[in-house]
PDB file of C-alpha atoms in Angstrom:
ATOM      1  CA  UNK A   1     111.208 132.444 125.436  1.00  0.00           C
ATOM      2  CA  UNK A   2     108.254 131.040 127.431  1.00  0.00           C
ATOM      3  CA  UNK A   3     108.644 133.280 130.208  1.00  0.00           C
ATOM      4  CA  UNK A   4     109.362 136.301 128.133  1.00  0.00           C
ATOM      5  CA  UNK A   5     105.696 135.599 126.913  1.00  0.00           C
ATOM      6  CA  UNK A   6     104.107 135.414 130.288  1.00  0.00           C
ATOM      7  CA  UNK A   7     105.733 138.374 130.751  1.00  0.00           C
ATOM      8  CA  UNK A   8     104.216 140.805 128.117  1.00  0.00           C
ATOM      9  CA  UNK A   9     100.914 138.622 128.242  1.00  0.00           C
ATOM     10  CA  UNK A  10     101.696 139.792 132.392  1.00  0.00           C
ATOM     11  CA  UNK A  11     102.049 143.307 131.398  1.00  0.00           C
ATOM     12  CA  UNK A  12      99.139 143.663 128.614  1.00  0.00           C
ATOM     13  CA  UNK A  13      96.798 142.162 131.124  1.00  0.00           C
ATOM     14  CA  UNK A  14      97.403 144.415 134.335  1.00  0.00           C
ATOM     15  CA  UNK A  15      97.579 147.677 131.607  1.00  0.00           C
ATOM     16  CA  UNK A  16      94.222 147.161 130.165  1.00  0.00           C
ATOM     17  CA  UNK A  17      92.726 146.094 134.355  1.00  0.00           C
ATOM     18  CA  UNK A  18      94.707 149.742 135.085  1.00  0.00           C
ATOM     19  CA  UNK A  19      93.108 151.307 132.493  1.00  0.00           C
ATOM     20  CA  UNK A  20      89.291 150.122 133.298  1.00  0.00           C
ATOM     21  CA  UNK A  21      89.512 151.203 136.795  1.00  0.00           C
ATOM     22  CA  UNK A  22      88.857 154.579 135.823  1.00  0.00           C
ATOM     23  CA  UNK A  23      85.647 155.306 137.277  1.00  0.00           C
ATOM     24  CA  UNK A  24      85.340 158.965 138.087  1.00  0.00           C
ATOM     25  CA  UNK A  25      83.986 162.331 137.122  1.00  0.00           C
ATOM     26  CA  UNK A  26      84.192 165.486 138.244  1.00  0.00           C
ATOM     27  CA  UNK A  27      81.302 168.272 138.463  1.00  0.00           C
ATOM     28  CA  UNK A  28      81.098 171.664 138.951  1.00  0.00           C
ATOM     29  CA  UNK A  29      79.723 173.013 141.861  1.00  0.00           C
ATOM     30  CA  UNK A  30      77.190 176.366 142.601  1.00  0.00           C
ATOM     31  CA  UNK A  31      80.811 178.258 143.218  1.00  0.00           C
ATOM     32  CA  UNK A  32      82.193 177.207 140.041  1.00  0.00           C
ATOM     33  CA  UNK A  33      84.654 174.626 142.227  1.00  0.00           C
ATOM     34  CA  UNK A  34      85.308 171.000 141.535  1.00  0.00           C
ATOM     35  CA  UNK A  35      83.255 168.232 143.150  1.00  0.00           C
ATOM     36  CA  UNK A  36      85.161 164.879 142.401  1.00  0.00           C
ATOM     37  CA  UNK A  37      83.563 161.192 142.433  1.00  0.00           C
ATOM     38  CA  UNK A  38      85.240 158.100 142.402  1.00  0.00           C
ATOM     39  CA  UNK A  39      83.897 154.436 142.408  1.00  0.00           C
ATOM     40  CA  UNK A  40      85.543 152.390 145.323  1.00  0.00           C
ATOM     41  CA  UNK A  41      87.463 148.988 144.173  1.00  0.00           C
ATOM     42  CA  UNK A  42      84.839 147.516 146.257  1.00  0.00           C
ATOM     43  CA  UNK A  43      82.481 148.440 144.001  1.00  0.00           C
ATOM     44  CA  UNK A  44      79.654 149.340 146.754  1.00  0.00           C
ATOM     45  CA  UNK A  45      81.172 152.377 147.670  1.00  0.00           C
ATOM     46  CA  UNK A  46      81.675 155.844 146.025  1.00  0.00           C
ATOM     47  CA  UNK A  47      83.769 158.901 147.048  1.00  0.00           C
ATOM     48  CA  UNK A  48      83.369 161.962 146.934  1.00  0.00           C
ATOM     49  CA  UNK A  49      85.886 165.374 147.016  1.00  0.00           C
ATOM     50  CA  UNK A  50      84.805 168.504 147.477  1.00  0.00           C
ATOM     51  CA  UNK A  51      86.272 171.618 148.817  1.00  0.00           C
ATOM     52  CA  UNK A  52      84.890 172.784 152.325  1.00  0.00           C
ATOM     53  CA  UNK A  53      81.991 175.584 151.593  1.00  0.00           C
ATOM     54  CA  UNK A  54      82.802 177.203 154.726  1.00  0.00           C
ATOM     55  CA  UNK A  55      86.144 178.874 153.428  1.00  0.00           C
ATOM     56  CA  UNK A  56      85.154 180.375 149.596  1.00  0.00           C
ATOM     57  CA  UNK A  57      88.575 181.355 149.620  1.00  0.00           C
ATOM     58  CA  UNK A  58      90.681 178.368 149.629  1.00  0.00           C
ATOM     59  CA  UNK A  59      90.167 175.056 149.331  1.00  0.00           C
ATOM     60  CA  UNK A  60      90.091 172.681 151.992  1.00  0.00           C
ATOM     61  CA  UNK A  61      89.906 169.051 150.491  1.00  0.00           C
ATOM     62  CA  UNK A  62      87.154 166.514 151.837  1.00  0.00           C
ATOM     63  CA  UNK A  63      86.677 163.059 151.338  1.00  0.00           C
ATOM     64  CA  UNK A  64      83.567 161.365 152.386  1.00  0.00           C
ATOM     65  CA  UNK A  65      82.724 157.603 151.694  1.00  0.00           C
ATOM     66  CA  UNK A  66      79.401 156.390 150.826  1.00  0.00           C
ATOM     67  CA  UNK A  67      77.789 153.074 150.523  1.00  0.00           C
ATOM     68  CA  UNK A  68      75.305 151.378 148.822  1.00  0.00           C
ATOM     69  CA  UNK A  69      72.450 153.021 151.093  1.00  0.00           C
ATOM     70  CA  UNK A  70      73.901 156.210 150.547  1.00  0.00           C
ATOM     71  CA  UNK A  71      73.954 155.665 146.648  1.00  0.00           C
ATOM     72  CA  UNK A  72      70.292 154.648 146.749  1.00  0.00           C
ATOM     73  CA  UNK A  73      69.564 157.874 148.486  1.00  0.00           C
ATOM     74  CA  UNK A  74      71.267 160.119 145.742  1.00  0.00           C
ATOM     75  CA  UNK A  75      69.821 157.902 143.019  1.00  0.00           C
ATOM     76  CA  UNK A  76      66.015 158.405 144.550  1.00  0.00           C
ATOM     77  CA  UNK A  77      63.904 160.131 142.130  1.00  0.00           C
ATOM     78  CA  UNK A  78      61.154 160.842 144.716  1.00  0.00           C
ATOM     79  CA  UNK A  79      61.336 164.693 145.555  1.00  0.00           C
ATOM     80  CA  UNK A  80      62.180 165.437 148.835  1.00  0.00           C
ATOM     81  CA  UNK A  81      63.493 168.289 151.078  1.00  0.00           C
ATOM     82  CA  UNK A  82      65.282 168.807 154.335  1.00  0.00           C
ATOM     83  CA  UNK A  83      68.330 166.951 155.707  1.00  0.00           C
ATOM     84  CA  UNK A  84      68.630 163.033 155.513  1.00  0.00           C
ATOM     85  CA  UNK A  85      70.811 161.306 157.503  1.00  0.00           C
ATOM     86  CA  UNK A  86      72.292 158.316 156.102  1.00  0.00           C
ATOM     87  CA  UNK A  87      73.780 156.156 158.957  1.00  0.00           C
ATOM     88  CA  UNK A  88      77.521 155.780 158.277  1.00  0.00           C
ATOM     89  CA  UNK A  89      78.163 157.555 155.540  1.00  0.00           C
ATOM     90  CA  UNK A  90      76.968 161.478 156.244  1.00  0.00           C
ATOM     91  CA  UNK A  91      73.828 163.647 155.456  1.00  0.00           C
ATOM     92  CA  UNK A  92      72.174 164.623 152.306  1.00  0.00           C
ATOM     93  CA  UNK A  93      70.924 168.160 152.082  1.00  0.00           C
ATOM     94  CA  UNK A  94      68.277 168.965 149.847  1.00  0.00           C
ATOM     95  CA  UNK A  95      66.729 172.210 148.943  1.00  0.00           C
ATOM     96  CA  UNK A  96      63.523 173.490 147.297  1.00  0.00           C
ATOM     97  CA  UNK A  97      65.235 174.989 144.473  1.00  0.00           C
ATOM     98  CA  UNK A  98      66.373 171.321 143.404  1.00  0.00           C
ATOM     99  CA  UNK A  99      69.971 171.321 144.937  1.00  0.00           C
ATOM    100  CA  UNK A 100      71.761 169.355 147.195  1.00  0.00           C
ATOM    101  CA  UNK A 101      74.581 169.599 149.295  1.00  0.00           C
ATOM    102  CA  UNK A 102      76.775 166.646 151.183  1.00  0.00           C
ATOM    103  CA  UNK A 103      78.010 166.721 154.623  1.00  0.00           C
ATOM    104  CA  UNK A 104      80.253 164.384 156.146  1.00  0.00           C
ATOM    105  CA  UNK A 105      79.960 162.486 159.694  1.00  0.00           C
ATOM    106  CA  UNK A 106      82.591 164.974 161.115  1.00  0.00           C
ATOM    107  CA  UNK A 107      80.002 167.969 160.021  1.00  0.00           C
ATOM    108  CA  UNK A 108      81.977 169.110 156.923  1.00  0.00           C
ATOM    109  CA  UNK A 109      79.639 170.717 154.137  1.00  0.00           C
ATOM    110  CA  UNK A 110      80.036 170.570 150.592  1.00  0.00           C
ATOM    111  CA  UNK A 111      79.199 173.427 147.929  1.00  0.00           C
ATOM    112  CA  UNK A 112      75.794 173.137 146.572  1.00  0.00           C
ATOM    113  CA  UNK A 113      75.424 171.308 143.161  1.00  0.00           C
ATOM    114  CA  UNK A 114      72.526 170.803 141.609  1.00  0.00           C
ATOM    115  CA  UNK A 115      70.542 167.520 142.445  1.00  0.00           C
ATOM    116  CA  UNK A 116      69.818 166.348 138.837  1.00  0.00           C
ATOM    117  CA  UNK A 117      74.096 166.655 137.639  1.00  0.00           C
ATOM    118  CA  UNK A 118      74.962 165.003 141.455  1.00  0.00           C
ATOM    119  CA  UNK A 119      72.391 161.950 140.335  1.00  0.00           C
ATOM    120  CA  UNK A 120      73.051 162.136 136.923  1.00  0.00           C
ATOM    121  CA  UNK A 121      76.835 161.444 137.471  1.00  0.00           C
ATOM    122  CA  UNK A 122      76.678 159.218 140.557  1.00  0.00           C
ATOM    123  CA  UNK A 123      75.038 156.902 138.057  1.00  0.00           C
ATOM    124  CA  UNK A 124      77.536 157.119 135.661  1.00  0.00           C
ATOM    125  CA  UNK A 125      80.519 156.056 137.704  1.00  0.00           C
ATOM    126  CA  UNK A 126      78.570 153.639 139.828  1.00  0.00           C
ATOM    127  CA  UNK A 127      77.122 151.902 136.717  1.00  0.00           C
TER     128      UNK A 127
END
C-alpha cells in the first residue's frame, strides 16, 4: 500500500513538473510563417525556429540558441539600427521601419517580424 502511494504521489508530481515546462510561443512572421520560441531547461537560454527566408517556397527549419546576452539584446528598448553581432549566439538585424530579423552563426536568416511582437514575446517565455 505504501509504495502504491509513492507511486501516484511519483506520477502527480512529474505530471504537473511536465506540464510547467511549457514555455513557448509562436509568432507570425512578415510572410505570414511561424517563428517558434522556446525557453531552454537551463533557463538562460531561449530558442528560436524559424523557416529560412531565402526559400519563400518551402520551409527549411532553423534552430538558433541564444543566451542571456543575446536576450538582453532583444529585450533593449534603446532604438537602434544596423546589424549586431552577439558573440555566440548569431546577429540581430534591425531595420528603420521597426523590424528585426535573426541570423544564425552559420549565416541563416530569419523572416522579418516586427521588433515590438519579437520583444514582447521573448519576455513572455523568458519570464
Amino acid at each position: 500500500m505504501r509504495n502504491l502511494v509513492l507511486f501516484i504521489f511519483f506520477i502527480i508530481s512529474s505530471f504537473n513538473f511536465l506540464l510547467a515546462q511549457d514555455n513557448s510561443l509562436t509568432i507570425k512572421t512578415i510572410n505570414e510563417r511561424e517563428l517558434k520560441i522556446y525557453k531552454g531547461n537551463s533557463n538562460v537560454n531561449i530558442f528560436f525556429e524559424f523557416c529560412d527566408s531565402s526559400n519563400l517556397k518551402s520551409c527549411n527549419t532553423n534552430v538558433i540558441k541564444f543566451d542571456l546576452r543575446g536576450i538582453v539584446n532583444i529585450l533593449d528598448n534603446k532604438e537602434k539600427f544596423g546589424k549586431i553581432n552577439i558573440q555566440e549566439n548569431g546577429t540581430l538585424v534591425y531595420r528603420e521601419n521597426g523590424t528585426i530579423s535573426i541570423i544564425s552563426i552559420a549565416g541563416i536568416e530569419s523572416d522579418i517580424i516586427e521588433t515590438k511582437i519579437l520583444r514582447d514575446s521573448v519576455r513572455e517565455v523568458f519570464f
